[in-house]
Amino acid sequence: MGERKIIVLERPDLLYVRAAEEIAHLAGEAICTHGEFCIALSGGSTPASVYELLATRFHFSVSWKDVQFFWGDERCVGPDDALSNFAMANRTMLSKLNLKPEQVHRMRGELEPEAGARAYEEELRRAFALKPGELPRFDLVLLGLGDNRHTLSLFPGDPAIHETRKMVAAVDVDAEPRRRLTLTAAVVNNAQRVMFLAAGESKACAVKDVIEGPRDPDKYPAQAIDPEDGELIWVLDRAAASLLEGR
Ligand code: 6PG
């Protein structure tokens, strides 16, 4: 188990700025030490405001040409669909950064799900030059937390929560759209840093269960995220952190 850090901001808008600041800082650090920053983006509504800030107020704080973008999960829809996680990141951030196509490693939600999962494993092997049995080491994986305690597209009760052989799983979840592609916890747990973003009162019970509840990843899938040799950072607003002990 690596280091753990919980950052609590008074309001959601301050959380977005703090998350963007942390990402810009981590990008600079990674680019200085090994020449590039490999980030896996999350879907959901919370990161959208962070992506917008990164592309505007933080535009000149990051050397975008040295950033490689990946995704933690994707809905099985086309890249232009309003429900696509790629489409959200593209609209809010990527389209404003003047990137080369080879910097954007999207999950191909338009493929048949199992084929999409295998294609993304192939993409990870190629992009990280992985040898057989090796896992990618992301500089940063951004994650959200669902009210039902899911993260990525690992929903309560899904056997994919315990997947260790595959890097990417095709799953059928209890939310629309049902068919999704997701990195497995094994991949995320090999990252250098993992950052959960959660805001709002509706997240308070989920945050409490995942951080302080009894260990039960089948019920609380976000507990499966536990980087072995990396840092886990929670960036929360006051409302999302309100049920944590001592806050
Ligand atoms: C997705 C996600 C998902 C998300 C959480 C939190 O594709 O839906 O990647 O895991 O991060 O559902 O979403 P919010 O930030 O919208 O609450």
mmCIF file of C-alpha atoms and ligand atoms in Angstrom:
data_model
loop_
_atom_site.group_PDB
_atom_site.id
_atom_site.type_symbol
_atom_site.label_atom_id
_atom_site.label_comp_id
_atom_site.label_asym_id
_atom_site.label_seq_id
_atom_site.Cartn_x
_atom_site.Cartn_y
_atom_site.Cartn_z
ATOM 1 C CA MET A 1 0.000 0.000 0.000
ATOM 2 C CA GLY A 2 1.342 3.424 -0.974
ATOM 3 C CA GLU A 3 0.653 6.869 0.470
ATOM 4 C CA ARG A 4 -2.826 8.258 1.118
ATOM 5 C CA LYS A 5 -3.888 11.913 1.068
ATOM 6 C CA ILE A 6 -7.302 13.571 1.501
ATOM 7 C CA ILE A 7 -7.724 17.177 0.374
ATOM 8 C CA VAL A 8 -10.970 18.946 1.298
ATOM 9 C CA LEU A 9 -12.031 22.242 -0.303
ATOM 10 C CA GLU A 10 -14.826 24.440 0.923
ATOM 11 C CA ARG A 11 -16.801 24.507 -2.353
ATOM 12 C CA PRO A 12 -16.964 22.566 -5.651
ATOM 13 C CA ASP A 13 -15.503 25.475 -7.662
ATOM 14 C CA LEU A 14 -12.439 25.460 -5.369
ATOM 15 C CA LEU A 15 -12.185 21.687 -5.799
ATOM 16 C CA TYR A 16 -12.060 22.083 -9.605
ATOM 17 C CA VAL A 17 -9.269 24.668 -9.365
ATOM 18 C CA ARG A 18 -7.294 22.573 -6.862
ATOM 19 C CA ALA A 19 -7.613 19.435 -9.000
ATOM 20 C CA ALA A 20 -6.478 21.342 -12.111
ATOM 21 C CA GLU A 21 -3.519 22.783 -10.164
ATOM 22 C CA GLU A 22 -2.495 19.314 -8.938
ATOM 23 C CA ILE A 23 -2.770 17.853 -12.448
ATOM 24 C CA ALA A 24 -0.693 20.689 -13.948
ATOM 25 C CA HIS A 25 1.922 20.217 -11.224
ATOM 26 C CA LEU A 26 2.081 16.433 -11.682
ATOM 27 C CA ALA A 27 2.322 16.875 -15.461
ATOM 28 C CA GLY A 28 5.309 19.198 -15.023
ATOM 29 C CA GLU A 29 7.003 16.789 -12.633
ATOM 30 C CA ALA A 30 6.514 13.765 -14.935
ATOM 31 C CA ILE A 31 7.645 15.651 -18.050
ATOM 32 C CA CYS A 32 10.798 16.892 -16.254
ATOM 33 C CA THR A 33 11.685 13.453 -14.929
ATOM 34 C CA HIS A 34 10.806 11.177 -17.837
ATOM 35 C CA GLY A 35 9.793 13.338 -20.773
ATOM 36 C CA GLU A 36 6.058 12.692 -20.863
ATOM 37 C CA PHE A 37 2.902 12.614 -18.766
ATOM 38 C CA CYS A 38 0.542 9.666 -19.214
ATOM 39 C CA ILE A 39 -2.877 10.384 -17.764
ATOM 40 C CA ALA A 40 -6.038 8.268 -17.769
ATOM 41 C CA LEU A 41 -9.152 10.452 -17.806
ATOM 42 C CA SER A 42 -12.450 9.659 -16.152
ATOM 43 C CA GLY A 43 -15.987 10.316 -17.300
ATOM 44 C CA GLY A 44 -18.780 11.762 -15.214
ATOM 45 C CA SER A 45 -19.767 15.354 -14.524
ATOM 46 C CA THR A 46 -17.173 16.312 -11.861
ATOM 47 C CA PRO A 47 -14.100 16.181 -14.120
ATOM 48 C CA ALA A 48 -15.730 18.182 -16.931
ATOM 49 C CA SER A 49 -15.184 21.459 -15.053
ATOM 50 C CA VAL A 50 -11.582 20.450 -14.284
ATOM 51 C CA TYR A 51 -10.939 19.715 -17.960
ATOM 52 C CA GLU A 52 -12.374 23.117 -18.917
ATOM 53 C CA LEU A 53 -10.038 24.854 -16.490
ATOM 54 C CA LEU A 54 -7.032 22.900 -17.738
ATOM 55 C CA ALA A 55 -7.753 24.002 -21.294
ATOM 56 C CA THR A 56 -8.262 27.668 -20.370
ATOM 57 C CA ARG A 57 -6.793 29.094 -17.161
ATOM 58 C CA PHE A 58 -4.120 26.382 -17.029
ATOM 59 C CA HIS A 59 -3.483 26.236 -20.766
ATOM 60 C CA PHE A 60 0.021 27.670 -20.466
ATOM 61 C CA SER A 61 0.896 25.746 -17.283
ATOM 62 C CA VAL A 62 1.302 22.419 -19.093
ATOM 63 C CA SER A 63 3.482 21.357 -22.017
ATOM 64 C CA TRP A 64 0.544 19.659 -23.784
ATOM 65 C CA LYS A 65 2.672 18.236 -26.580
ATOM 66 C CA ASP A 66 4.269 15.948 -23.979
ATOM 67 C CA VAL A 67 0.984 14.587 -22.616
ATOM 68 C CA GLN A 68 -0.492 11.221 -23.614
ATOM 69 C CA PHE A 69 -4.219 10.879 -22.928
ATOM 70 C CA PHE A 70 -5.900 7.575 -22.093
ATOM 71 C CA TRP A 71 -9.286 6.691 -20.562
ATOM 72 C CA GLY A 72 -10.243 4.764 -17.453
ATOM 73 C CA ASP A 73 -13.597 3.773 -18.882
ATOM 74 C CA GLU A 74 -15.879 4.335 -21.829
ATOM 75 C CA ARG A 75 -19.490 3.769 -22.703
ATOM 76 C CA CYS A 76 -20.080 1.507 -25.738
ATOM 77 C CA VAL A 77 -21.240 4.274 -28.030
ATOM 78 C CA GLY A 78 -19.566 6.112 -30.892
ATOM 79 C CA PRO A 79 -17.007 8.896 -30.270
ATOM 80 C CA ASP A 80 -19.513 11.606 -31.226
ATOM 81 C CA ASP A 81 -22.296 10.346 -28.991
ATOM 82 C CA ALA A 82 -23.347 12.695 -26.176
ATOM 83 C CA LEU A 83 -22.791 9.821 -23.697
ATOM 84 C CA SER A 84 -19.210 9.129 -24.793
ATOM 85 C CA ASN A 85 -16.504 9.884 -22.218
ATOM 86 C CA PHE A 86 -14.144 10.673 -25.086
ATOM 87 C CA ALA A 87 -16.670 13.182 -26.496
ATOM 88 C CA MET A 88 -16.917 14.915 -23.111
ATOM 89 C CA ALA A 89 -13.129 15.236 -22.724
ATOM 90 C CA ASN A 90 -12.776 16.283 -26.338
ATOM 91 C CA ARG A 91 -15.420 18.991 -26.061
ATOM 92 C CA THR A 92 -14.191 20.408 -22.752
ATOM 93 C CA MET A 93 -10.420 20.100 -23.187
ATOM 94 C CA LEU A 94 -8.728 18.085 -25.928
ATOM 95 C CA SER A 95 -10.144 20.021 -28.886
ATOM 96 C CA LYS A 96 -8.629 23.220 -27.414
ATOM 97 C CA LEU A 97 -5.085 21.905 -26.966
ATOM 98 C CA ASN A 98 -3.802 21.537 -30.503
ATOM 99 C CA LEU A 99 -2.809 17.896 -29.949
ATOM 100 C CA LYS A 100 -1.468 15.398 -32.456
ATOM 101 C CA PRO A 101 -3.862 12.465 -33.045
ATOM 102 C CA GLU A 102 -1.248 10.033 -31.698
ATOM 103 C CA GLN A 103 -1.430 11.694 -28.244
ATOM 104 C CA VAL A 104 -5.074 10.663 -27.834
ATOM 105 C CA HIS A 105 -5.597 6.987 -26.999
ATOM 106 C CA ARG A 106 -9.351 6.648 -26.776
ATOM 107 C CA MET A 107 -11.257 3.458 -26.004
ATOM 108 C CA ARG A 108 -13.209 2.449 -29.103
ATOM 109 C CA GLY A 109 -16.731 2.348 -27.740
ATOM 110 C CA GLU A 110 -18.134 1.857 -31.238
ATOM 111 C CA LEU A 111 -16.701 -1.687 -31.490
ATOM 112 C CA GLU A 112 -18.384 -4.827 -30.226
ATOM 113 C CA PRO A 113 -17.503 -4.623 -26.463
ATOM 114 C CA GLU A 114 -15.207 -7.658 -26.201
ATOM 115 C CA ALA A 115 -13.362 -6.583 -29.366
ATOM 116 C CA GLY A 116 -13.144 -3.020 -27.980
ATOM 117 C CA ALA A 117 -11.593 -4.298 -24.742
ATOM 118 C CA ARG A 118 -8.999 -6.412 -26.567
ATOM 119 C CA ALA A 119 -8.217 -3.503 -28.918
ATOM 120 C CA TYR A 120 -7.539 -1.219 -25.943
ATOM 121 C CA GLU A 121 -5.252 -3.794 -24.328
ATOM 122 C CA GLU A 122 -3.343 -3.858 -27.608
ATOM 123 C CA GLU A 123 -3.196 -0.048 -27.584
ATOM 124 C CA LEU A 124 -1.813 -0.072 -24.014
ATOM 125 C CA ARG A 125 0.805 -2.693 -24.930
ATOM 126 C CA ARG A 126 1.897 -0.608 -27.897
ATOM 127 C CA ALA A 127 1.834 2.799 -26.226
ATOM 128 C CA PHE A 128 3.698 1.650 -23.088
ATOM 129 C CA ALA A 129 5.920 -0.847 -24.977
ATOM 130 C CA LEU A 130 4.814 -3.571 -22.548
ATOM 131 C CA LYS A 131 6.471 -6.976 -22.429
ATOM 132 C CA PRO A 132 4.212 -10.007 -21.814
ATOM 133 C CA GLY A 133 2.780 -9.898 -18.282
ATOM 134 C CA GLU A 134 3.706 -6.238 -17.700
ATOM 135 C CA LEU A 135 1.127 -3.610 -16.746
ATOM 136 C CA PRO A 136 1.203 0.051 -17.802
ATOM 137 C CA ARG A 137 2.340 2.532 -15.172
ATOM 138 C CA PHE A 138 0.250 5.675 -15.574
ATOM 139 C CA ASP A 139 1.596 8.879 -14.069
ATOM 140 C CA LEU A 140 -1.951 9.724 -13.047
ATOM 141 C CA VAL A 141 -5.342 8.012 -13.158
ATOM 142 C CA LEU A 142 -8.319 10.304 -12.531
ATOM 143 C CA LEU A 143 -11.356 8.642 -11.019
ATOM 144 C CA GLY A 144 -14.887 9.567 -10.010
ATOM 145 C CA LEU A 145 -17.104 7.920 -7.450
ATOM 146 C CA GLY A 146 -20.709 6.955 -8.133
ATOM 147 C CA ASP A 147 -23.376 7.301 -5.455
ATOM 148 C CA ASN A 148 -23.542 3.483 -5.553
ATOM 149 C CA ARG A 149 -19.780 3.332 -4.753
ATOM 150 C CA HIS A 150 -18.680 2.394 -8.284
ATOM 151 C CA THR A 151 -15.575 3.773 -9.882
ATOM 152 C CA LEU A 152 -14.362 3.344 -13.476
ATOM 153 C CA SER A 153 -17.167 1.088 -14.776
ATOM 154 C CA LEU A 154 -16.726 -1.373 -11.912
ATOM 155 C CA PHE A 155 -20.211 -1.620 -10.427
ATOM 156 C CA PRO A 156 -21.222 -3.426 -7.209
ATOM 157 C CA GLY A 157 -21.268 -7.212 -7.548
ATOM 158 C CA ASP A 158 -19.483 -7.363 -10.930
ATOM 159 C CA PRO A 159 -16.794 -10.111 -11.058
ATOM 160 C CA ALA A 160 -14.657 -7.645 -13.089
ATOM 161 C CA ILE A 161 -13.864 -5.960 -9.734
ATOM 162 C CA HIS A 162 -11.513 -8.894 -9.031
ATOM 163 C CA GLU A 163 -10.088 -9.286 -12.544
ATOM 164 C CA THR A 164 -6.336 -9.715 -12.469
ATOM 165 C CA ARG A 165 -5.486 -11.242 -15.873
ATOM 166 C CA LYS A 166 -7.083 -8.654 -18.122
ATOM 167 C CA MET A 167 -6.094 -4.986 -18.358
ATOM 168 C CA VAL A 168 -9.441 -3.993 -19.865
ATOM 169 C CA ALA A 169 -12.838 -5.580 -19.264
ATOM 170 C CA ALA A 170 -16.103 -5.359 -21.203
ATOM 171 C CA VAL A 171 -18.889 -5.034 -18.638
ATOM 172 C CA ASP A 172 -22.683 -4.837 -18.532
ATOM 173 C CA VAL A 173 -23.645 -2.420 -15.742
ATOM 174 C CA ASP A 174 -26.775 -1.331 -13.940
ATOM 175 C CA ALA A 175 -26.875 2.147 -15.533
ATOM 176 C CA GLU A 176 -27.389 3.571 -19.009
ATOM 177 C CA PRO A 177 -25.688 2.894 -21.309
ATOM 178 C CA ARG A 178 -25.277 -0.622 -19.916
ATOM 179 C CA ARG A 179 -22.388 -1.816 -22.044
ATOM 180 C CA ARG A 180 -19.043 -0.291 -21.148
ATOM 181 C CA LEU A 181 -15.290 -0.794 -21.303
ATOM 182 C CA THR A 182 -13.203 -0.330 -18.198
ATOM 183 C CA LEU A 183 -9.607 -0.551 -17.060
ATOM 184 C CA THR A 184 -9.300 -3.153 -14.338
ATOM 185 C CA ALA A 185 -8.273 -2.317 -10.782
ATOM 186 C CA ALA A 186 -5.014 -4.216 -11.433
ATOM 187 C CA VAL A 187 -3.991 -1.575 -13.987
ATOM 188 C CA VAL A 188 -5.034 1.384 -11.852
ATOM 189 C CA ASN A 189 -3.227 -0.062 -8.824
ATOM 190 C CA ASN A 190 0.012 -0.066 -10.793
ATOM 191 C CA ALA A 191 -0.190 3.720 -11.357
ATOM 192 C CA GLN A 192 2.173 6.241 -9.834
ATOM 193 C CA ARG A 193 -0.806 8.320 -8.659
ATOM 194 C CA VAL A 194 -4.557 7.922 -8.514
ATOM 195 C CA MET A 195 -6.832 10.905 -7.859
ATOM 196 C CA PHE A 196 -10.491 10.563 -6.925
ATOM 197 C CA LEU A 197 -12.666 13.650 -7.436
ATOM 198 C CA ALA A 198 -16.010 13.798 -5.644
ATOM 199 C CA ALA A 199 -18.258 16.758 -4.913
ATOM 200 C CA GLY A 200 -21.668 17.253 -3.361
ATOM 201 C CA GLU A 201 -23.796 15.946 -0.563
ATOM 202 C CA SER A 202 -25.033 13.010 -2.653
ATOM 203 C CA LYS A 203 -21.481 11.584 -2.510
ATOM 204 C CA ALA A 204 -21.058 11.850 1.277
ATOM 205 C CA CYS A 205 -22.241 8.301 2.159
ATOM 206 C CA ALA A 206 -20.252 6.760 -0.684
ATOM 207 C CA VAL A 207 -17.080 8.648 0.330
ATOM 208 C CA LYS A 208 -17.507 7.535 3.946
ATOM 209 C CA ASP A 209 -18.107 3.869 3.025
ATOM 210 C CA VAL A 210 -15.207 3.676 0.607
ATOM 211 C CA ILE A 211 -12.672 5.424 2.864
ATOM 212 C CA GLU A 212 -13.806 4.355 6.320
ATOM 213 C CA GLY A 213 -16.230 1.457 5.810
ATOM 214 C CA PRO A 214 -15.427 -2.228 6.306
ATOM 215 C CA ARG A 215 -13.464 -3.661 3.411
ATOM 216 C CA ASP A 216 -15.959 -5.109 0.926
ATOM 217 C CA PRO A 217 -15.044 -4.284 -2.696
ATOM 218 C CA ASP A 218 -18.027 -6.270 -4.043
ATOM 219 C CA LYS A 219 -20.298 -3.805 -2.271
ATOM 220 C CA TYR A 220 -17.955 -0.811 -2.499
ATOM 221 C CA PRO A 221 -16.011 -1.336 -5.769
ATOM 222 C CA ALA A 222 -13.977 1.863 -5.318
ATOM 223 C CA GLN A 223 -12.216 0.082 -2.420
ATOM 224 C CA ALA A 224 -10.548 -2.166 -5.024
ATOM 225 C CA ILE A 225 -8.424 0.881 -5.880
ATOM 226 C CA ASP A 226 -5.372 0.631 -3.684
ATOM 227 C CA PRO A 227 -2.158 1.527 -5.555
ATOM 228 C CA GLU A 228 0.617 -0.824 -4.521
ATOM 229 C CA ASP A 229 3.519 1.502 -5.065
ATOM 230 C CA GLY A 230 1.806 4.805 -5.651
ATOM 231 C CA GLU A 231 -0.101 7.634 -4.075
ATOM 232 C CA LEU A 232 -3.879 7.753 -3.638
ATOM 233 C CA ILE A 233 -5.306 11.274 -3.439
ATOM 234 C CA TRP A 234 -8.914 12.149 -2.671
ATOM 235 C CA VAL A 235 -9.960 15.681 -3.658
ATOM 236 C CA LEU A 236 -13.341 16.393 -2.075
ATOM 237 C CA ASP A 237 -15.557 19.332 -1.369
ATOM 238 C CA ARG A 238 -16.809 19.966 2.163
ATOM 239 C CA ALA A 239 -20.220 18.373 1.415
ATOM 240 C CA ALA A 240 -18.735 15.140 0.028
ATOM 241 C CA ALA A 241 -16.354 14.909 3.022
ATOM 242 C CA SER A 242 -19.000 15.773 5.615
ATOM 243 C CA LEU A 243 -19.455 12.249 7.018
ATOM 244 C CA LEU A 244 -15.750 11.444 7.379
ATOM 245 C CA GLU A 245 -14.521 11.088 10.965
ATOM 246 C CA GLY A 246 -12.940 14.221 12.326
ATOM 247 C CA ARG A 247 -14.259 16.532 9.554
HETATM 248 C C1 6PG B 1 -18.553 7.124 -16.113
HETATM 249 C C2 6PG B 1 -17.496 7.159 -15.109
HETATM 250 C C3 6PG B 1 -17.877 6.962 -13.690
HETATM 251 C C4 6PG B 1 -17.923 8.314 -12.989
HETATM 252 C C5 6PG B 1 -18.753 8.267 -11.737
HETATM 253 C C6 6PG B 1 -18.889 9.608 -11.045
HETATM 254 O O1 6PG B 1 -18.240 6.874 -17.253
HETATM 255 O O2 6PG B 1 -19.710 7.324 -15.744
HETATM 256 O O3 6PG B 1 -16.217 7.238 -15.476
HETATM 257 O O4 6PG B 1 -17.093 6.061 -13.002
HETATM 258 O O5 6PG B 1 -16.643 8.746 -12.710
HETATM 259 O O6 6PG B 1 -20.040 7.810 -12.095
HETATM 260 O O7 6PG B 1 -19.519 10.492 -11.920
HETATM 261 P P1 6PG B 1 -19.865 12.005 -11.517
HETATM 262 O O8 6PG B 1 -18.604 12.750 -11.473
HETATM 263 O O9 6PG B 1 -20.766 12.417 -12.657
HETATM 264 O O10 6PG B 1 -20.598 11.945 -10.242
#
